PDB file of C-alpha atoms in Angstrom:
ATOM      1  CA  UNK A   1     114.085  63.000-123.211  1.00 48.00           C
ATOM      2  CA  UNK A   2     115.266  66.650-124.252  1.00 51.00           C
ATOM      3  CA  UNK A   3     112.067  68.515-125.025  1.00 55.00           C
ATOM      4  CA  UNK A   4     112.578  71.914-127.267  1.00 56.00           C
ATOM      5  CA  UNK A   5     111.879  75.101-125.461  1.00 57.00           C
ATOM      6  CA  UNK A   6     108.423  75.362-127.576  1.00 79.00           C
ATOM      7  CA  UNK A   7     107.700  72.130-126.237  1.00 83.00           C
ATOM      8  CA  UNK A   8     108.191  72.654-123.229  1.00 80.00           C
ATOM      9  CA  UNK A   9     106.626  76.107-122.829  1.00 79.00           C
ATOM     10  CA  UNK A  10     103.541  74.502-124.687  1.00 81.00           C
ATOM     11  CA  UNK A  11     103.026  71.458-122.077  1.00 86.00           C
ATOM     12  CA  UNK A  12     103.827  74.324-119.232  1.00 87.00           C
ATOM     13  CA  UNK A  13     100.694  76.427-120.499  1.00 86.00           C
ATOM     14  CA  UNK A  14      98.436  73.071-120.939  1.00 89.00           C
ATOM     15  CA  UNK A  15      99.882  72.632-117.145  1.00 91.00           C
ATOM     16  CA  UNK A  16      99.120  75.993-116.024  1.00 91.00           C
ATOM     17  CA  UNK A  17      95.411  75.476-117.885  1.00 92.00           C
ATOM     18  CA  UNK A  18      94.866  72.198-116.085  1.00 95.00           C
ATOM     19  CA  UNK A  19      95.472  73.624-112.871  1.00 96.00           C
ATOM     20  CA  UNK A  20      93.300  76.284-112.618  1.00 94.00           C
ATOM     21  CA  UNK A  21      90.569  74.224-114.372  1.00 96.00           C
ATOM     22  CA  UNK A  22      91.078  71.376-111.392  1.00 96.00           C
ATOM     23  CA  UNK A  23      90.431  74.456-109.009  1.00 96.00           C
ATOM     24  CA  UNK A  24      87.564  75.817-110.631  1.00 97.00           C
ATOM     25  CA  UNK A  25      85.703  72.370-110.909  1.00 97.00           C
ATOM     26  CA  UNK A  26      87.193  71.923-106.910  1.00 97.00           C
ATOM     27  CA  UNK A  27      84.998  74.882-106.398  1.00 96.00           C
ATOM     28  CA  UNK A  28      82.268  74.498-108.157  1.00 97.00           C
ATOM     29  CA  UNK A  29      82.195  71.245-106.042  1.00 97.00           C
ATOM     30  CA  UNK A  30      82.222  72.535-102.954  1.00 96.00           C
ATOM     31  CA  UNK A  31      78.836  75.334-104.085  1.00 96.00           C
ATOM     32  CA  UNK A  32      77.322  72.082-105.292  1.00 96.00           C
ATOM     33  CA  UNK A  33      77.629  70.194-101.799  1.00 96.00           C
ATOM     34  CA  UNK A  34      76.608  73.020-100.366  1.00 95.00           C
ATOM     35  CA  UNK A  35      73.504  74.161-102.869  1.00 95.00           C
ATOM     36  CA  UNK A  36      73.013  69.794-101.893  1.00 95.00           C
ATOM     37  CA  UNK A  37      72.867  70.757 -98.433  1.00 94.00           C
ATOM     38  CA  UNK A  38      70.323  73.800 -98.806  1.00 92.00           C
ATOM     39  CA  UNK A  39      67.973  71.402-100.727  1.00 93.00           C
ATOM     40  CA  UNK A  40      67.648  69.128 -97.809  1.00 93.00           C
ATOM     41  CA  UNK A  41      67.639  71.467 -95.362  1.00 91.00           C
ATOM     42  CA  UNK A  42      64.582  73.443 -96.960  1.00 89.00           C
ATOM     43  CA  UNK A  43      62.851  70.246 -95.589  1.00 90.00           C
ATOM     44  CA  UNK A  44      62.816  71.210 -92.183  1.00 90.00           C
ATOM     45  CA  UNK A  45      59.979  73.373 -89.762  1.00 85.00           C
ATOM     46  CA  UNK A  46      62.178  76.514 -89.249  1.00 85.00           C
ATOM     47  CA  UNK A  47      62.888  77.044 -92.774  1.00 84.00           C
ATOM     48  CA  UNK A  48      61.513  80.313 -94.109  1.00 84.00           C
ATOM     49  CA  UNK A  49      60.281  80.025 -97.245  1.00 80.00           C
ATOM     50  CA  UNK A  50      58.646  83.494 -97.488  1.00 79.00           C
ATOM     51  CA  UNK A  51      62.247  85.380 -96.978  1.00 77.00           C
ATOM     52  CA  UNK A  52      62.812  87.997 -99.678  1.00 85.00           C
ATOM     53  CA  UNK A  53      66.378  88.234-101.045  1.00 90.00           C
ATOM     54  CA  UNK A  54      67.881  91.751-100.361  1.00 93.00           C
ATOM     55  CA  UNK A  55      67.586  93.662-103.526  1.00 96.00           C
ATOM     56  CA  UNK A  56      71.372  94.911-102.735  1.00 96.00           C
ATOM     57  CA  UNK A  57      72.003  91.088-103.841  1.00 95.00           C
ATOM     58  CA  UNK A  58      69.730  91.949-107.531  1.00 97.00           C
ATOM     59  CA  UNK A  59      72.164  95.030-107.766  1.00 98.00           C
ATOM     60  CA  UNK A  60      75.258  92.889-107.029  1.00 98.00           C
ATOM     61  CA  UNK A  61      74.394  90.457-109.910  1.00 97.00           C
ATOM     62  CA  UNK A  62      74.140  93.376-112.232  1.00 98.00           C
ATOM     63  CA  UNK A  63      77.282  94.802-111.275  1.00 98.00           C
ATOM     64  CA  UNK A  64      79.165  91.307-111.813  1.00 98.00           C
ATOM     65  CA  UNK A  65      77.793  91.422-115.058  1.00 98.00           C
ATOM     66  CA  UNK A  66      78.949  94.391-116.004  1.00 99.00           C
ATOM     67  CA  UNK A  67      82.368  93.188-114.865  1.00 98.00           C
ATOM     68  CA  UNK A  68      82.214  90.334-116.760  1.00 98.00           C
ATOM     69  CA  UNK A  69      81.604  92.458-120.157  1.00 98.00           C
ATOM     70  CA  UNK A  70      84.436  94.734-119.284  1.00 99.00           C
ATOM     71  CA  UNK A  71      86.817  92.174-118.771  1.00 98.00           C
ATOM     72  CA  UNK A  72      85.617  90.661-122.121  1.00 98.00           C
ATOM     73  CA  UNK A  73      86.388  93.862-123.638  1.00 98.00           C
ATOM     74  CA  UNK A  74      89.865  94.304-122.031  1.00 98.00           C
ATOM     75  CA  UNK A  75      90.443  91.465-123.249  1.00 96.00           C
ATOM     76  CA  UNK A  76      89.765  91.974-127.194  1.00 97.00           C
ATOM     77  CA  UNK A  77      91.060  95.267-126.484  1.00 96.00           C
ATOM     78  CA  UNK A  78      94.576  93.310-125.632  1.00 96.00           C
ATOM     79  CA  UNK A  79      94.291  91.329-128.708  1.00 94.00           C
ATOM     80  CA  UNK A  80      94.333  94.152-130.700  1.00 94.00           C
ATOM     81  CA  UNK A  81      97.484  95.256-128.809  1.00 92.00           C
ATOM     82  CA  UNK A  82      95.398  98.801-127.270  1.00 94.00           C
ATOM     83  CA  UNK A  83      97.353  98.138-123.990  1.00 94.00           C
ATOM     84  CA  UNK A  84      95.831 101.864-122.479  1.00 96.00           C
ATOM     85  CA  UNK A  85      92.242 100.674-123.170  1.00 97.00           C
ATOM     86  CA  UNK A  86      93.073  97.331-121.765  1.00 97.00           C
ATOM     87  CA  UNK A  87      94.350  99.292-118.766  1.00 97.00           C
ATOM     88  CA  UNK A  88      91.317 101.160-118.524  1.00 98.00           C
ATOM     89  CA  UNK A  89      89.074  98.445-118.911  1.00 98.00           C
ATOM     90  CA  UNK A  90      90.896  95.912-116.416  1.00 98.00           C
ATOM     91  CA  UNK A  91      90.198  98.978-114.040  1.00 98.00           C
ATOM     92  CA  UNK A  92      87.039  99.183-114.315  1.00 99.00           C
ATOM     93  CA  UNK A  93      86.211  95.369-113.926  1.00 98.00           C
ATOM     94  CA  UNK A  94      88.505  96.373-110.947  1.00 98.00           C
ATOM     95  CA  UNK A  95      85.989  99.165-109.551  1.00 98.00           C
ATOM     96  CA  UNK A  96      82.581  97.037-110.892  1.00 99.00           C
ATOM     97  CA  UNK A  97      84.146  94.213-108.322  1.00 98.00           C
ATOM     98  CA  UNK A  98      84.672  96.328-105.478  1.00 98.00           C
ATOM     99  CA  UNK A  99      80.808  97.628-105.688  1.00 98.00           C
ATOM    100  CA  UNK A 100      79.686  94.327-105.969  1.00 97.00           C
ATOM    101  CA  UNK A 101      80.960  93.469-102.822  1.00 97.00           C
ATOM    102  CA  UNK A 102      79.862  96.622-101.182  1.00 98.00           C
ATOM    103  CA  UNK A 103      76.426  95.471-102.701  1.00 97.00           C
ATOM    104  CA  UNK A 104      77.259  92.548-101.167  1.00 96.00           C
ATOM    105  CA  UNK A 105      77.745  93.684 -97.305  1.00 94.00           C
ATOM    106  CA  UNK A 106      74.544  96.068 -98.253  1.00 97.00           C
ATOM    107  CA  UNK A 107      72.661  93.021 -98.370  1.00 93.00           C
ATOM    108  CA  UNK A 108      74.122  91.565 -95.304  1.00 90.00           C
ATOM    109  CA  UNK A 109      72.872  94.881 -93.671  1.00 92.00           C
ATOM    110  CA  UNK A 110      69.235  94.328 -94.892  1.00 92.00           C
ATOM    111  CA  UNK A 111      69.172  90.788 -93.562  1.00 88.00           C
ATOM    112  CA  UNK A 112      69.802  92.203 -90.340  1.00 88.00           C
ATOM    113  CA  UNK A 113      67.381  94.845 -90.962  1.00 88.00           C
ATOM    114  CA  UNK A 114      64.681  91.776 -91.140  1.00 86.00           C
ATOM    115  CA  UNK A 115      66.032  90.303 -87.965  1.00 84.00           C
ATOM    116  CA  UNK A 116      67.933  87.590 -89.242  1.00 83.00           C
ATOM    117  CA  UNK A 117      72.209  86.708 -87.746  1.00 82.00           C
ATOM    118  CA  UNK A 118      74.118  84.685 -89.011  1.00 79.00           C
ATOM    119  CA  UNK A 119      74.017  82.865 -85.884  1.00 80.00           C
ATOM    120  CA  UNK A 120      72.376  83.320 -82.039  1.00 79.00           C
ATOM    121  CA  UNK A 121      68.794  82.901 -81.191  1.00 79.00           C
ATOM    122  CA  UNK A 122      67.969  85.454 -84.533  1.00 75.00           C
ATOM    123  CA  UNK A 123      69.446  83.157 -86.722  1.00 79.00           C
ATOM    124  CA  UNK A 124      67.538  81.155 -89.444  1.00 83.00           C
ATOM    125  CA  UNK A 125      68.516  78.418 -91.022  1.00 87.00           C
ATOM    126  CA  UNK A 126      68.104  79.811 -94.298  1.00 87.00           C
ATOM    127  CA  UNK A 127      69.757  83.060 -93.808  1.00 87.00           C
ATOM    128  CA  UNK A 128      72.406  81.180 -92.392  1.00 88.00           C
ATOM    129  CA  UNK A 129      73.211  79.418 -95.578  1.00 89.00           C
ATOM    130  CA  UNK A 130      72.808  82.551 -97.724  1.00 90.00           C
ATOM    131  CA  UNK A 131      75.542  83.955 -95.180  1.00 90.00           C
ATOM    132  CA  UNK A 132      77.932  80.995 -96.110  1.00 93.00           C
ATOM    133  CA  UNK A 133      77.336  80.785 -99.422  1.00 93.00           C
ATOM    134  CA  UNK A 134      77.769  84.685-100.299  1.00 93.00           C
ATOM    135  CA  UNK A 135      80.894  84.974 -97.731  1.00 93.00           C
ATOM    136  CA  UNK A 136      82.607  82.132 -99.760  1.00 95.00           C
ATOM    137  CA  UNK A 137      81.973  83.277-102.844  1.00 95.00           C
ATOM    138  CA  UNK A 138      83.399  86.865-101.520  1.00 95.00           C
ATOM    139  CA  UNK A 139      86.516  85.204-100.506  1.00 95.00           C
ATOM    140  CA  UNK A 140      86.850  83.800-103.818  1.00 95.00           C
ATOM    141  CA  UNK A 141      86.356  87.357-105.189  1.00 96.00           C
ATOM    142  CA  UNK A 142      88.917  88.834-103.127  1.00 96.00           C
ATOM    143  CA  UNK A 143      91.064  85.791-104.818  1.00 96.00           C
ATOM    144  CA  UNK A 144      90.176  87.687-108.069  1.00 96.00           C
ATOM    145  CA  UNK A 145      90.978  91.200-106.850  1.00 98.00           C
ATOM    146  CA  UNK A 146      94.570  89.972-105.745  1.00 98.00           C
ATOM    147  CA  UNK A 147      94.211  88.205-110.059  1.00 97.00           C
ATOM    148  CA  UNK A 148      92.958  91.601-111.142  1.00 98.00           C
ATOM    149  CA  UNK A 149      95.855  94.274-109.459  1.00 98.00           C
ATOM    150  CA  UNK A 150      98.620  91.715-110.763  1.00 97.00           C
ATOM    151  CA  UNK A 151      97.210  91.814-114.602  1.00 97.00           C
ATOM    152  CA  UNK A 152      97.283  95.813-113.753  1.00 97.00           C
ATOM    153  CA  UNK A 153     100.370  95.514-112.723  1.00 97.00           C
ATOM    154  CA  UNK A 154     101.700  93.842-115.292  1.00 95.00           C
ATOM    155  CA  UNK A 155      99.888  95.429-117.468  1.00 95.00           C
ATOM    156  CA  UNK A 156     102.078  98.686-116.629  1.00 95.00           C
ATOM    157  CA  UNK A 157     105.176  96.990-116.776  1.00 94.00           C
ATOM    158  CA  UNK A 158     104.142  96.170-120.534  1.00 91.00           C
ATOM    159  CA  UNK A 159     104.255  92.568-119.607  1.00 91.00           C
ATOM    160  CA  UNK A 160     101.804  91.670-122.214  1.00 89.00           C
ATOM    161  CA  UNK A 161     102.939  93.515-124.745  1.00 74.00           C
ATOM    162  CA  UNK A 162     103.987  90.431-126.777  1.00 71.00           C
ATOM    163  CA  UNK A 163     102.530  87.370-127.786  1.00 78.00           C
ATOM    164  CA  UNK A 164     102.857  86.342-123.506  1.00 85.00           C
ATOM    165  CA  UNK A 165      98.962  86.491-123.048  1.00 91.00           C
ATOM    166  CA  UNK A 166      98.908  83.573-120.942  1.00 92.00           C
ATOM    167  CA  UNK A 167      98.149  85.192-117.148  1.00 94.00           C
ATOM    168  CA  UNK A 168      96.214  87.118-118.553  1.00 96.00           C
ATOM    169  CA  UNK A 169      94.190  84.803-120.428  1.00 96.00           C
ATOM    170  CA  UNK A 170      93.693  82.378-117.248  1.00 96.00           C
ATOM    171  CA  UNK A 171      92.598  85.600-115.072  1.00 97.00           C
ATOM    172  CA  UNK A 172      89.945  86.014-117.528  1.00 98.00           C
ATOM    173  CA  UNK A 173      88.719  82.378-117.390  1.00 97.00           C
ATOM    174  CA  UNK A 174      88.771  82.894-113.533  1.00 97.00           C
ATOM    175  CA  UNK A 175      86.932  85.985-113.501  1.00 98.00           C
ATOM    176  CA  UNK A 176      84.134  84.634-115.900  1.00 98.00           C
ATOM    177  CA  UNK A 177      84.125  81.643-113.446  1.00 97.00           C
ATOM    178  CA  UNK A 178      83.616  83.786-110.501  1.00 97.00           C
ATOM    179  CA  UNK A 179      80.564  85.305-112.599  1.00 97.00           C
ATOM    180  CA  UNK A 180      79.189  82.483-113.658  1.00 97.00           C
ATOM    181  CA  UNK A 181      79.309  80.899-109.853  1.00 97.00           C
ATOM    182  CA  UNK A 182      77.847  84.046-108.350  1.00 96.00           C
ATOM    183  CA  UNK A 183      74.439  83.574-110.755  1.00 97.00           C
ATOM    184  CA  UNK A 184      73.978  80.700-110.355  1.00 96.00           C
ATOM    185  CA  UNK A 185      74.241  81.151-106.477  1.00 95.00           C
ATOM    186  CA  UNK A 186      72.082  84.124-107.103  1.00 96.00           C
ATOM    187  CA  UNK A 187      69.691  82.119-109.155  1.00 95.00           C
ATOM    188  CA  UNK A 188      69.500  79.068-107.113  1.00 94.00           C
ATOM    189  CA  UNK A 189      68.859  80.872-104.044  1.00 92.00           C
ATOM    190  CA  UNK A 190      65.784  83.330-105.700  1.00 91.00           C
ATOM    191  CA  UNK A 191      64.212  80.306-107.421  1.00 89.00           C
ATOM    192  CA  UNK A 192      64.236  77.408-104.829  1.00 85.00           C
ATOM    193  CA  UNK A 193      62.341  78.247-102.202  1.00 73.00           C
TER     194      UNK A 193
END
């Protein structure tokens, strides 16, 4: 079967679609098992139901909003072929990630500040499953960074100066992914007590 080129670059970019959809849902499984695993383990004796999520976690979530509106932006910005603002704008989703996860270890600092490890004879339960949750979602984030520096990148190369918006477009999906996953981590974990 000889396929045209338009073909075959269209059933490449439904490929490239499918597979970062397969890892997103693969990820969103694995936060669901888990999330699964936090609701039955809030059954037990040594679960602390009174602990108080650092606010350094509220100010986290704000910040990876933010992110999420500038990449938004960059990416209308793109579409109307302002590759400077784009620039400008991928940067500062670039920046708004990088003080979320300061926020981040913040918050790790003020769950020691309580008294509560992520493992030893402090450790909780709880706070041990906030530790795994957040540190997986960071190295998912850092997985966006390394997403983030290559759309720079190309970005400065004038890679998408044409009608090639694909890696772009599938960063952006990502990113909003990463968003979405970090509410509702943030939202699970402040609500179900």
């Amino acid at each position: 079967m000889d396929l045209g080129m338009d073909e075959l670059e269209i059933k490449q970019v439904k490929a490239k679609k499918m597979m970062l959809w397969v890892g997103m849902i693969s990820m969103a499984m694995t936060f669901a098992g888990l999330t699964s695993a936090y609701v039955v383990s809030s059954t037990r004796a040594d679960w602390l139901s009174q602990f108080d999520l650092p606010v350094a976690f509220a100010i986290s979530t704000i910040l990876i909003l933010l992110s999420s509106i500038t990449f938004y932006l960059a990416k209308q910005s793109l579409s109307k072929k302002n590759i400077e603002q784009t620039k400008l704008l991928i940067l500062s989703t670039f920046i708004l990630a990088v003080l979320f996860i300061y926020f981040q270890f913040k918050g790790f600092g003020e769950i020691i500040g309580q008294g509560y490890y992520f493992t030893g004879a402090e450790s909780s339960i709880t706070t041990s499953f906030l530790y795994v949750l957040v540190l997986l979602h960071l190295a998912h984030l850092f997985s966006g960074l390394i997403v983030l520096s290559i759309v720079f990148y190309r970005l400065q190369k004038g890679y998408y100066s044409g009608s090639n918006t694909l890696g772009f477009e599938l960063a952006h999906l990502f990113w909003h992914f990463l968003d979405v996953l970090w509410i509702y981590l943030y939202l699970f974990v402040l609500l179900y007590r």
